PDB file of C-alpha atoms in Angstrom:
ATOM      1  CA  MET A   4       0.000   0.000   0.000  1.00  0.00           C
ATOM      2  CA  SER A   5       1.406   3.402  -0.929  1.00  0.00           C
ATOM      3  CA  SER A   6       1.906   5.906   1.857  1.00  0.00           C
ATOM      4  CA  LEU A   7      -0.242   9.021   2.115  1.00  0.00           C
ATOM      5  CA  PRO A   8       1.359  12.289   1.010  1.00  0.00           C
ATOM      6  CA  VAL A   9       2.904  14.401   3.751  1.00  0.00           C
ATOM      7  CA  PRO A  10       1.841  18.049   3.676  1.00  0.00           C
ATOM      8  CA  ARG A  11       4.293  20.896   3.266  1.00  0.00           C
ATOM      9  CA  THR A  12       5.222  22.230   6.697  1.00  0.00           C
ATOM     10  CA  GLU A  13       6.373  25.594   7.977  1.00  0.00           C
ATOM     11  CA  THR A  14       9.685  25.647   9.823  1.00  0.00           C
ATOM     12  CA  THR A  15       8.572  28.167  12.449  1.00  0.00           C
ATOM     13  CA  ASP A  16       8.143  26.742  15.935  1.00  0.00           C
ATOM     14  CA  PHE A  17       6.288  28.555  18.697  1.00  0.00           C
ATOM     15  CA  SER A  18       8.459  28.167  21.787  1.00  0.00           C
ATOM     16  CA  LEU A  19       6.174  29.723  24.376  1.00  0.00           C
ATOM     17  CA  PRO A  20       5.461  28.806  28.024  1.00  0.00           C
ATOM     18  CA  GLY A  21       2.383  26.600  28.218  1.00  0.00           C
ATOM     19  CA  VAL A  22       2.551  25.670  24.525  1.00  0.00           C
ATOM     20  CA  MET A  23       3.564  22.147  23.513  1.00  0.00           C
ATOM     21  CA  HIS A  24       4.221  21.132  19.900  1.00  0.00           C
ATOM     22  CA  ARG A  25       2.814  17.698  18.933  1.00  0.00           C
ATOM     23  CA  ALA A  26       4.629  17.186  15.644  1.00  0.00           C
ATOM     24  CA  SER A  27       4.004  13.494  15.052  1.00  0.00           C
ATOM     25  CA  ILE A  28       0.224  13.231  15.540  1.00  0.00           C
ATOM     26  CA  ARG A  29      -2.084  12.123  12.742  1.00  0.00           C
ATOM     27  CA  GLY A  30      -5.699  13.147  12.368  1.00  0.00           C
ATOM     28  CA  ALA A  31      -6.703   9.532  12.935  1.00  0.00           C
ATOM     29  CA  GLU A  32      -5.330   9.810  16.476  1.00  0.00           C
ATOM     30  CA  CYS A  33      -7.277  12.905  17.485  1.00  0.00           C
ATOM     31  CA  THR A  34     -10.711  12.305  15.954  1.00  0.00           C
ATOM     32  CA  THR A  35     -13.402   9.807  16.909  1.00  0.00           C
ATOM     33  CA  PHE A  36     -13.666   8.825  13.220  1.00  0.00           C
ATOM     34  CA  ALA A  37     -10.072   7.482  13.334  1.00  0.00           C
ATOM     35  CA  ILE A  38      -9.439   9.101   9.943  1.00  0.00           C
ATOM     36  CA  GLY A  39      -6.903  11.681   8.802  1.00  0.00           C
ATOM     37  CA  GLY A  40      -3.297  12.310   7.828  1.00  0.00           C
ATOM     38  CA  PRO A  41      -0.409  14.185   9.507  1.00  0.00           C
ATOM     39  CA  CYS A  42      -1.112  17.191  11.716  1.00  0.00           C
ATOM     40  CA  THR A  43       2.464  18.434  11.834  1.00  0.00           C
ATOM     41  CA  ALA A  44       1.687  21.824  13.410  1.00  0.00           C
ATOM     42  CA  LEU A  45      -0.561  20.772  16.301  1.00  0.00           C
ATOM     43  CA  TYR A  46      -0.018  22.771  19.490  1.00  0.00           C
ATOM     44  CA  ASP A  47      -1.474  21.897  22.899  1.00  0.00           C
ATOM     45  CA  ILE A  48      -2.092  25.054  24.925  1.00  0.00           C
ATOM     46  CA  SER A  49      -2.595  24.793  28.674  1.00  0.00           C
ATOM     47  CA  SER A  50      -3.442  28.309  29.891  1.00  0.00           C
ATOM     48  CA  CYS A  51      -5.171  31.548  28.893  1.00  0.00           C
ATOM     49  CA  ASP A  52      -1.892  33.450  28.987  1.00  0.00           C
ATOM     50  CA  ALA A  53      -0.309  30.887  26.655  1.00  0.00           C
ATOM     51  CA  LEU A  54      -3.280  31.047  24.293  1.00  0.00           C
ATOM     52  CA  ARG A  55      -3.158  34.830  24.072  1.00  0.00           C
ATOM     53  CA  ALA A  56       0.594  34.750  23.441  1.00  0.00           C
ATOM     54  CA  MET A  57       0.149  32.081  20.770  1.00  0.00           C
ATOM     55  CA  LEU A  58      -2.559  34.025  18.945  1.00  0.00           C
ATOM     56  CA  ARG A  59      -0.501  37.210  18.993  1.00  0.00           C
ATOM     57  CA  ALA A  60       2.467  35.288  17.566  1.00  0.00           C
ATOM     58  CA  LEU A  61       0.284  33.798  14.840  1.00  0.00           C
ATOM     59  CA  GLN A  62      -1.104  37.202  13.957  1.00  0.00           C
ATOM     60  CA  GLN A  63       2.389  38.740  13.779  1.00  0.00           C
ATOM     61  CA  GLN A  64       3.478  36.003  11.364  1.00  0.00           C
ATOM     62  CA  SER A  65       0.227  36.087   9.356  1.00  0.00           C
ATOM     63  CA  ARG A  66      -0.266  32.392  10.032  1.00  0.00           C
ATOM     64  CA  SER A  67      -3.680  30.778   9.692  1.00  0.00           C
ATOM     65  CA  TYR A  68      -4.928  28.389  12.363  1.00  0.00           C
ATOM     66  CA  ARG A  69      -7.651  25.880  13.080  1.00  0.00           C
ATOM     67  CA  ILE A  70      -9.272  24.999  16.399  1.00  0.00           C
ATOM     68  CA  LEU A  71      -9.412  21.342  17.435  1.00  0.00           C
ATOM     69  CA  GLY A  72     -11.682  20.214  20.245  1.00  0.00           C
ATOM     70  CA  ALA A  73     -12.453  16.581  20.990  1.00  0.00           C
ATOM     71  CA  GLY A  74     -12.580  15.798  17.256  1.00  0.00           C
ATOM     72  CA  SER A  75     -15.962  14.123  17.618  1.00  0.00           C
ATOM     73  CA  ASN A  76     -17.664  15.619  14.547  1.00  0.00           C
ATOM     74  CA  LEU A  77     -14.606  16.217  12.392  1.00  0.00           C
ATOM     75  CA  VAL A  78     -13.096  14.657   9.251  1.00  0.00           C
ATOM     76  CA  ILE A  79      -9.414  15.488   8.740  1.00  0.00           C
ATOM     77  CA  PRO A  80      -8.071  15.101   5.164  1.00  0.00           C
ATOM     78  CA  ASP A  81      -6.077  12.027   4.194  1.00  0.00           C
ATOM     79  CA  GLU A  82      -3.178  14.253   3.134  1.00  0.00           C
ATOM     80  CA  GLY A  83      -3.124  15.966   6.523  1.00  0.00           C
ATOM     81  CA  VAL A  84      -3.248  19.626   7.517  1.00  0.00           C
ATOM     82  CA  VAL A  85      -0.676  22.355   6.899  1.00  0.00           C
ATOM     83  CA  ASP A  86      -2.293  25.054   9.054  1.00  0.00           C
ATOM     84  CA  VAL A  87      -1.410  25.519  12.691  1.00  0.00           C
ATOM     85  CA  ILE A  88      -3.854  23.556  14.854  1.00  0.00           C
ATOM     86  CA  VAL A  89      -4.686  24.918  18.302  1.00  0.00           C
ATOM     87  CA  ARG A  90      -5.920  22.447  20.938  1.00  0.00           C
ATOM     88  CA  LEU A  91      -6.786  23.491  24.498  1.00  0.00           C
ATOM     89  CA  THR A  92      -5.650  21.388  27.470  1.00  0.00           C
ATOM     90  CA  GLY A  93      -4.672  21.951  31.112  1.00  0.00           C
ATOM     91  CA  GLU A  94      -6.721  24.614  32.879  1.00  0.00           C
ATOM     92  CA  PHE A  95      -9.261  24.574  30.059  1.00  0.00           C
ATOM     93  CA  ARG A  96     -10.544  21.225  31.368  1.00  0.00           C
ATOM     94  CA  SER A  97     -11.745  22.684  34.679  1.00  0.00           C
ATOM     95  CA  ILE A  98     -15.331  22.327  35.938  1.00  0.00           C
ATOM     96  CA  GLN A  99     -16.583  24.410  38.864  1.00  0.00           C
ATOM     97  CA  LEU A 100     -20.057  24.351  40.399  1.00  0.00           C
ATOM     98  CA  HIS A 101     -21.272  27.572  42.083  1.00  0.00           C
ATOM     99  CA  GLY A 102     -24.869  27.152  43.218  1.00  0.00           C
ATOM    100  CA  GLU A 103     -27.090  27.078  40.121  1.00  0.00           C
ATOM    101  CA  ARG A 104     -24.223  28.146  37.881  1.00  0.00           C
ATOM    102  CA  VAL A 105     -21.465  25.992  36.442  1.00  0.00           C
ATOM    103  CA  GLN A 106     -18.254  27.319  34.912  1.00  0.00           C
ATOM    104  CA  ALA A 107     -16.714  24.824  32.511  1.00  0.00           C
ATOM    105  CA  GLY A 108     -13.515  25.133  30.526  1.00  0.00           C
ATOM    106  CA  ALA A 109     -13.755  24.735  26.765  1.00  0.00           C
ATOM    107  CA  ALA A 110     -11.741  21.494  26.832  1.00  0.00           C
ATOM    108  CA  ALA A 111     -13.961  19.906  29.488  1.00  0.00           C
ATOM    109  CA  SER A 112     -15.770  16.781  28.338  1.00  0.00           C
ATOM    110  CA  MET A 113     -19.512  17.191  27.851  1.00  0.00           C
ATOM    111  CA  MET A 114     -20.065  13.705  29.262  1.00  0.00           C
ATOM    112  CA  THR A 115     -17.990  14.476  32.371  1.00  0.00           C
ATOM    113  CA  LEU A 116     -19.806  17.782  32.833  1.00  0.00           C
ATOM    114  CA  SER A 117     -23.164  16.034  32.542  1.00  0.00           C
ATOM    115  CA  ARG A 118     -22.135  13.500  35.178  1.00  0.00           C
ATOM    116  CA  ASN A 119     -20.691  16.128  37.539  1.00  0.00           C
ATOM    117  CA  THR A 120     -23.747  18.371  37.351  1.00  0.00           C
ATOM    118  CA  ALA A 121     -26.034  15.406  37.978  1.00  0.00           C
ATOM    119  CA  ASP A 122     -24.006  14.393  41.039  1.00  0.00           C
ATOM    120  CA  GLY A 123     -24.143  18.025  42.191  1.00  0.00           C
ATOM    121  CA  GLY A 124     -27.940  18.083  42.022  1.00  0.00           C
ATOM    122  CA  LEU A 125     -28.177  20.334  38.963  1.00  0.00           C
ATOM    123  CA  ALA A 126     -30.624  19.397  36.205  1.00  0.00           C
ATOM    124  CA  GLY A 127     -30.666  20.546  32.596  1.00  0.00           C
ATOM    125  CA  PHE A 128     -27.502  19.092  31.132  1.00  0.00           C
ATOM    126  CA  GLU A 129     -28.585  15.448  31.022  1.00  0.00           C
ATOM    127  CA  PHE A 130     -28.986  15.701  27.242  1.00  0.00           C
ATOM    128  CA  ALA A 131     -25.176  15.706  26.902  1.00  0.00           C
ATOM    129  CA  ALA A 132     -24.689  12.457  28.829  1.00  0.00           C
ATOM    130  CA  GLY A 133     -23.629  10.530  25.740  1.00  0.00           C
ATOM    131  CA  ILE A 134     -22.140  13.250  23.519  1.00  0.00           C
ATOM    132  CA  PRO A 135     -18.363  12.643  23.196  1.00  0.00           C
ATOM    133  CA  GLY A 136     -17.415  16.263  22.545  1.00  0.00           C
ATOM    134  CA  SER A 137     -15.912  19.209  24.383  1.00  0.00           C
ATOM    135  CA  VAL A 138     -17.735  22.186  25.876  1.00  0.00           C
ATOM    136  CA  GLY A 139     -16.076  24.586  23.416  1.00  0.00           C
ATOM    137  CA  GLY A 140     -17.202  22.529  20.444  1.00  0.00           C
ATOM    138  CA  GLY A 141     -20.643  22.170  21.992  1.00  0.00           C
ATOM    139  CA  VAL A 142     -21.008  25.935  22.245  1.00  0.00           C
ATOM    140  CA  ARG A 143     -19.721  26.548  18.721  1.00  0.00           C
ATOM    141  CA  MET A 144     -22.228  24.167  17.098  1.00  0.00           C
ATOM    142  CA  ASN A 145     -24.993  24.434  19.720  1.00  0.00           C
ATOM    143  CA  ALA A 146     -24.711  20.694  20.260  1.00  0.00           C
ATOM    144  CA  GLY A 147     -27.731  18.872  21.535  1.00  0.00           C
ATOM    145  CA  ALA A 148     -29.727  15.668  21.832  1.00  0.00           C
ATOM    146  CA  HIS A 149     -32.964  14.420  23.379  1.00  0.00           C
ATOM    147  CA  GLN A 150     -34.737  17.776  22.904  1.00  0.00           C
ATOM    148  CA  GLY A 151     -31.992  19.676  24.744  1.00  0.00           C
ATOM    149  CA  CYS A 152     -29.105  21.863  23.528  1.00  0.00           C
ATOM    150  CA  PHE A 153     -26.508  24.396  24.688  1.00  0.00           C
ATOM    151  CA  ALA A 154     -28.766  27.328  23.825  1.00  0.00           C
ATOM    152  CA  ASP A 155     -31.087  26.162  26.628  1.00  0.00           C
ATOM    153  CA  VAL A 156     -28.462  26.370  29.376  1.00  0.00           C
ATOM    154  CA  VAL A 157     -25.648  28.773  28.369  1.00  0.00           C
ATOM    155  CA  GLU A 158     -25.699  32.072  30.245  1.00  0.00           C
ATOM    156  CA  ALA A 159     -22.410  33.469  28.928  1.00  0.00           C
ATOM    157  CA  VAL A 160     -19.251  32.423  27.130  1.00  0.00           C
ATOM    158  CA  GLN A 161     -15.698  33.699  27.317  1.00  0.00           C
ATOM    159  CA  ALA A 162     -13.679  33.634  24.104  1.00  0.00           C
ATOM    160  CA  VAL A 163     -10.314  34.878  22.903  1.00  0.00           C
ATOM    161  CA  LEU A 164     -10.238  36.759  19.599  1.00  0.00           C
ATOM    162  CA  PRO A 165      -7.422  36.380  17.032  1.00  0.00           C
ATOM    163  CA  SER A 166      -5.904  39.604  18.401  1.00  0.00           C
ATOM    164  CA  GLY A 167      -5.542  37.990  21.846  1.00  0.00           C
ATOM    165  CA  GLU A 168      -8.367  40.062  23.349  1.00  0.00           C
ATOM    166  CA  THR A 169     -10.723  38.227  25.714  1.00  0.00           C
ATOM    167  CA  VAL A 170     -14.453  38.912  25.329  1.00  0.00           C
ATOM    168  CA  THR A 171     -17.568  37.800  27.186  1.00  0.00           C
ATOM    169  CA  LEU A 172     -20.637  37.023  25.107  1.00  0.00           C
ATOM    170  CA  SER A 173     -24.157  36.556  26.487  1.00  0.00           C
ATOM    171  CA  ASN A 174     -26.572  33.913  25.285  1.00  0.00           C
ATOM    172  CA  SER A 175     -28.382  36.421  23.061  1.00  0.00           C
ATOM    173  CA  GLU A 176     -25.095  37.647  21.558  1.00  0.00           C
ATOM    174  CA  LEU A 177     -24.148  34.110  20.528  1.00  0.00           C
ATOM    175  CA  GLY A 178     -26.983  33.922  17.999  1.00  0.00           C
ATOM    176  CA  PHE A 179     -27.812  30.309  18.753  1.00  0.00           C
ATOM    177  CA  ALA A 180     -29.835  28.384  16.171  1.00  0.00           C
ATOM    178  CA  TYR A 181     -30.145  24.720  15.282  1.00  0.00           C
ATOM    179  CA  ARG A 182     -26.567  23.361  15.350  1.00  0.00           C
ATOM    180  CA  HIS A 183     -25.228  26.903  14.954  1.00  0.00           C
ATOM    181  CA  SER A 184     -23.794  29.838  16.874  1.00  0.00           C
ATOM    182  CA  SER A 185     -22.605  33.244  15.692  1.00  0.00           C
ATOM    183  CA  LEU A 186     -19.211  33.331  17.377  1.00  0.00           C
ATOM    184  CA  PRO A 187     -16.872  35.980  15.921  1.00  0.00           C
ATOM    185  CA  GLU A 188     -14.601  34.776  13.103  1.00  0.00           C
ATOM    186  CA  GLY A 189     -11.524  33.054  14.518  1.00  0.00           C
ATOM    187  CA  ALA A 190     -12.719  33.309  18.137  1.00  0.00           C
ATOM    188  CA  ILE A 191     -11.689  30.483  20.455  1.00  0.00           C
ATOM    189  CA  VAL A 192     -14.102  29.626  23.259  1.00  0.00           C
ATOM    190  CA  ILE A 193     -12.205  29.265  26.536  1.00  0.00           C
ATOM    191  CA  SER A 194     -15.061  28.758  29.013  1.00  0.00           C
ATOM    192  CA  ALA A 195     -18.827  28.762  29.382  1.00  0.00           C
ATOM    193  CA  VAL A 196     -21.142  29.586  32.270  1.00  0.00           C
ATOM    194  CA  LEU A 197     -24.226  27.368  32.368  1.00  0.00           C
ATOM    195  CA  ARG A 198     -27.289  28.092  34.486  1.00  0.00           C
ATOM    196  CA  LEU A 199     -29.012  24.890  35.605  1.00  0.00           C
ATOM    197  CA  CYS A 200     -31.866  23.948  37.947  1.00  0.00           C
ATOM    198  CA  PRO A 201     -31.414  22.424  41.431  1.00  0.00           C
ATOM    199  CA  SER A 202     -33.057  19.012  41.690  1.00  0.00           C
ATOM    200  CA  ASP A 203     -32.789  15.623  43.343  1.00  0.00           C
ATOM    201  CA  PRO A 204     -29.471  14.020  42.253  1.00  0.00           C
ATOM    202  CA  ALA A 205     -31.062  10.561  42.212  1.00  0.00           C
ATOM    203  CA  LYS A 206     -33.754  11.688  39.780  1.00  0.00           C
ATOM    204  CA  ILE A 207     -31.217  13.430  37.539  1.00  0.00           C
ATOM    205  CA  ARG A 208     -29.005  10.318  37.466  1.00  0.00           C
ATOM    206  CA  GLU A 209     -32.068   8.223  36.633  1.00  0.00           C
ATOM    207  CA  ARG A 210     -32.863  10.443  33.653  1.00  0.00           C
ATOM    208  CA  ARG A 211     -29.229  10.367  32.490  1.00  0.00           C
ATOM    209  CA  ALA A 212     -29.218   6.589  32.706  1.00  0.00           C
ATOM    210  CA  ALA A 213     -32.414   6.376  30.633  1.00  0.00           C
ATOM    211  CA  LEU A 214     -30.981   8.661  27.942  1.00  0.00           C
ATOM    212  CA  LEU A 215     -27.726   6.685  27.830  1.00  0.00           C
ATOM    213  CA  ALA A 216     -29.651   3.418  27.541  1.00  0.00           C
ATOM    214  CA  GLU A 217     -31.685   4.846  24.647  1.00  0.00           C
ATOM    215  CA  ARG A 218     -28.488   6.000  22.941  1.00  0.00           C
ATOM    216  CA  LYS A 219     -26.800   2.627  23.337  1.00  0.00           C
ATOM    217  CA  ALA A 220     -29.870   0.844  21.971  1.00  0.00           C
ATOM    218  CA  THR A 221     -30.186   2.949  18.833  1.00  0.00           C
ATOM    219  CA  GLN A 222     -26.700   4.190  17.910  1.00  0.00           C
ATOM    220  CA  PRO A 223     -23.492   2.383  16.834  1.00  0.00           C
ATOM    221  CA  LEU A 224     -21.346   3.651  19.697  1.00  0.00           C
ATOM    222  CA  THR A 225     -18.663   0.955  19.445  1.00  0.00           C
ATOM    223  CA  ASP A 226     -17.517   1.841  15.903  1.00  0.00           C
ATOM    224  CA  PRO A 227     -15.303   4.828  15.018  1.00  0.00           C
ATOM    225  CA  CYS A 228     -17.628   7.563  13.757  1.00  0.00           C
ATOM    226  CA  ALA A 229     -18.476  11.248  14.068  1.00  0.00           C
ATOM    227  CA  GLY A 230     -22.041  10.987  15.354  1.00  0.00           C
ATOM    228  CA  SER A 231     -24.917  12.353  13.307  1.00  0.00           C
ATOM    229  CA  VAL A 232     -23.740  13.112   9.776  1.00  0.00           C
ATOM    230  CA  PHE A 233     -26.624  15.321   8.613  1.00  0.00           C
ATOM    231  CA  LYS A 234     -28.776  17.955  10.283  1.00  0.00           C
ATOM    232  CA  ASN A 235     -32.446  17.086  10.532  1.00  0.00           C
ATOM    233  CA  PRO A 236     -34.203  19.122   7.795  1.00  0.00           C
ATOM    234  CA  GLN A 237     -36.957  21.409   9.000  1.00  0.00           C
ATOM    235  CA  GLY A 238     -40.444  20.478   7.874  1.00  0.00           C
ATOM    236  CA  HIS A 239     -39.433  16.966   6.813  1.00  0.00           C
ATOM    237  CA  PRO A 240     -38.863  13.575   8.444  1.00  0.00           C
ATOM    238  CA  ALA A 241     -35.594  13.166  10.354  1.00  0.00           C
ATOM    239  CA  ALA A 242     -32.465  12.662   8.252  1.00  0.00           C
ATOM    240  CA  ALA A 243     -32.136   9.048   9.418  1.00  0.00           C
ATOM    241  CA  LYS A 244     -35.704   8.298   8.302  1.00  0.00           C
ATOM    242  CA  LEU A 245     -35.153   9.853   4.865  1.00  0.00           C
ATOM    243  CA  ILE A 246     -31.900   7.949   4.329  1.00  0.00           C
ATOM    244  CA  GLU A 247     -33.522   4.677   5.364  1.00  0.00           C
ATOM    245  CA  GLN A 248     -36.532   5.301   3.096  1.00  0.00           C
ATOM    246  CA  CYS A 249     -34.107   5.667   0.184  1.00  0.00           C
ATOM    247  CA  GLY A 250     -32.640   2.222   0.865  1.00  0.00           C
ATOM    248  CA  LEU A 251     -29.200   3.557   1.808  1.00  0.00           C
ATOM    249  CA  LYS A 252     -28.891   1.974   5.226  1.00  0.00           C
ATOM    250  CA  GLY A 253     -25.842  -0.312   5.202  1.00  0.00           C
ATOM    251  CA  SER A 254     -24.376   1.236   2.005  1.00  0.00           C
ATOM    252  CA  TRP A 255     -20.574   1.050   1.738  1.00  0.00           C
ATOM    253  CA  GLU A 256     -17.896   3.239   0.208  1.00  0.00           C
ATOM    254  CA  GLY A 257     -14.378   1.929   0.651  1.00  0.00           C
ATOM    255  CA  GLY A 258     -13.868   1.359   4.373  1.00  0.00           C
ATOM    256  CA  VAL A 259     -16.898   3.280   5.665  1.00  0.00           C
ATOM    257  CA  CYS A 260     -20.630   2.588   5.603  1.00  0.00           C
ATOM    258  CA  VAL A 261     -24.008   4.008   6.528  1.00  0.00           C
ATOM    259  CA  SER A 262     -24.599   2.289   9.847  1.00  0.00           C
ATOM    260  CA  PRO A 263     -27.084  -0.605   9.751  1.00  0.00           C
ATOM    261  CA  ARG A 264     -28.158   0.493  13.243  1.00  0.00           C
ATOM    262  CA  HIS A 265     -28.732   4.221  12.603  1.00  0.00           C
ATOM    263  CA  ALA A 266     -28.963   5.592   9.067  1.00  0.00           C
ATOM    264  CA  ASN A 267     -27.710   9.081   9.988  1.00  0.00           C
ATOM    265  CA  TRP A 268     -24.377   7.705  11.191  1.00  0.00           C
ATOM    266  CA  ILE A 269     -21.452   6.760   8.971  1.00  0.00           C
ATOM    267  CA  VAL A 270     -19.057   4.356  10.668  1.00  0.00           C
ATOM    268  CA  ASN A 271     -15.484   3.221  10.098  1.00  0.00           C
ATOM    269  CA  PRO A 272     -15.708  -0.288  11.577  1.00  0.00           C
ATOM    270  CA  GLY A 273     -12.371  -1.667  10.371  1.00  0.00           C
ATOM    271  CA  ARG A 274     -10.486   1.628  10.865  1.00  0.00           C
ATOM    272  CA  LYS A 275      -9.503   1.442   7.176  1.00  0.00           C
ATOM    273  CA  GLY A 276     -11.771   4.210   5.908  1.00  0.00           C
ATOM    274  CA  THR A 277     -10.449   7.434   4.422  1.00  0.00           C
ATOM    275  CA  ALA A 278     -11.666  11.004   4.373  1.00  0.00           C
ATOM    276  CA  GLU A 279     -12.304  10.593   0.661  1.00  0.00           C
ATOM    277  CA  ASP A 280     -14.496   7.564   1.401  1.00  0.00           C
ATOM    278  CA  VAL A 281     -16.562   9.680   3.785  1.00  0.00           C
ATOM    279  CA  ARG A 282     -16.869  12.579   1.326  1.00  0.00           C
ATOM    280  CA  THR A 283     -17.965  10.240  -1.450  1.00  0.00           C
ATOM    281  CA  LEU A 284     -20.549   8.469   0.694  1.00  0.00           C
ATOM    282  CA  VAL A 285     -21.923  11.754   2.070  1.00  0.00           C
ATOM    283  CA  SER A 286     -22.273  13.091  -1.472  1.00  0.00           C
ATOM    284  CA  ARG A 287     -24.019   9.921  -2.651  1.00  0.00           C
ATOM    285  CA  VAL A 288     -26.518  10.040   0.218  1.00  0.00           C
ATOM    286  CA  GLN A 289     -27.250  13.705  -0.498  1.00  0.00           C
ATOM    287  CA  LYS A 290     -27.838  13.050  -4.196  1.00  0.00           C
ATOM    288  CA  VAL A 291     -30.101  10.046  -3.666  1.00  0.00           C
ATOM    289  CA  VAL A 292     -32.196  11.719  -0.953  1.00  0.00           C
ATOM    290  CA  HIS A 293     -32.553  14.857  -3.066  1.00  0.00           C
ATOM    291  CA  LEU A 294     -33.646  12.904  -6.135  1.00  0.00           C
ATOM    292  CA  ASP A 295     -35.929  10.518  -4.272  1.00  0.00           C
ATOM    293  CA  ARG A 296     -37.403  12.774  -1.581  1.00  0.00           C
ATOM    294  CA  GLN A 297     -36.682  16.306  -2.881  1.00  0.00           C
ATOM    295  CA  VAL A 298     -34.901  17.152   0.370  1.00  0.00           C
ATOM    296  CA  ALA A 299     -31.441  18.740   0.545  1.00  0.00           C
ATOM    297  CA  LEU A 300     -29.507  17.243   3.464  1.00  0.00           C
ATOM    298  CA  GLU A 301     -26.937  19.550   5.066  1.00  0.00           C
ATOM    299  CA  PRO A 302     -23.918  17.930   6.740  1.00  0.00           C
ATOM    300  CA  GLU A 303     -23.541  18.357  10.466  1.00  0.00           C
ATOM    301  CA  ILE A 304     -20.027  16.931  10.479  1.00  0.00           C
ATOM    302  CA  ILE A 305     -17.146  19.244   9.561  1.00  0.00           C
ATOM    303  CA  PHE A 306     -14.666  18.556   6.756  1.00  0.00           C
ATOM    304  CA  TRP A 307     -11.291  20.262   7.029  1.00  0.00           C
TER     305      TRP A 307
END
């Protein structure tokens, strides 16, 4: 088998306190899809000061950058990524409960946050019990499930702009819509304040357990994937229903397939799939559904 092409790389290194260069990581290692080539300019950043310094350095050198969260709805190209990739770690994983409010770092796990708030007797974030993403990514795409989403619970968000300036944005300023927010261009979410409702921890844990059981029963959680592939189109049946009606459930392209368990999930069961396989299968599903049901499916997953 021929090796994948290695992208051209910049020689500049960012030697800054709190910034760690991860030169040898591939996209397949940092996404739940287990797909993607070399990410030769990936930098783990562990503090706000380090992030601001990094962004100022990038701006001075006119370098473009991408923001990597948990990689749970992302497809990284087979040839890899040339741009600088910023990934938050360290203090950005913190979770603090203050009465009805919770302050969570952007790199905190949504599933961990859901568990911690339940144990702390705070209801409203159970919907995220089985979503394998980060808080920052959840804010950016207004992630949700089980009739709940970030727009329902976010009070305010702190973000760092490309200039290094830190801003606080209220719920209304974030322009939340279905799987969408209006964060400023290039802004990196660093934390979010959620306002939840005090309740009996036992009842919250019971609801979380029921939602997790439903998820396990209906979704292919054991295979590498990126969750729901398409947004549910307004005014039409759910994307999974449309795809199944078109006879596409179980369809293969190279190493990936439309999951036999849930038609709105594409899975990479043998870990041999490529980004091109995913693109091709997504395009085929879109074309068939449009021709057969006159519905244009919009991807929810992100292609770099």
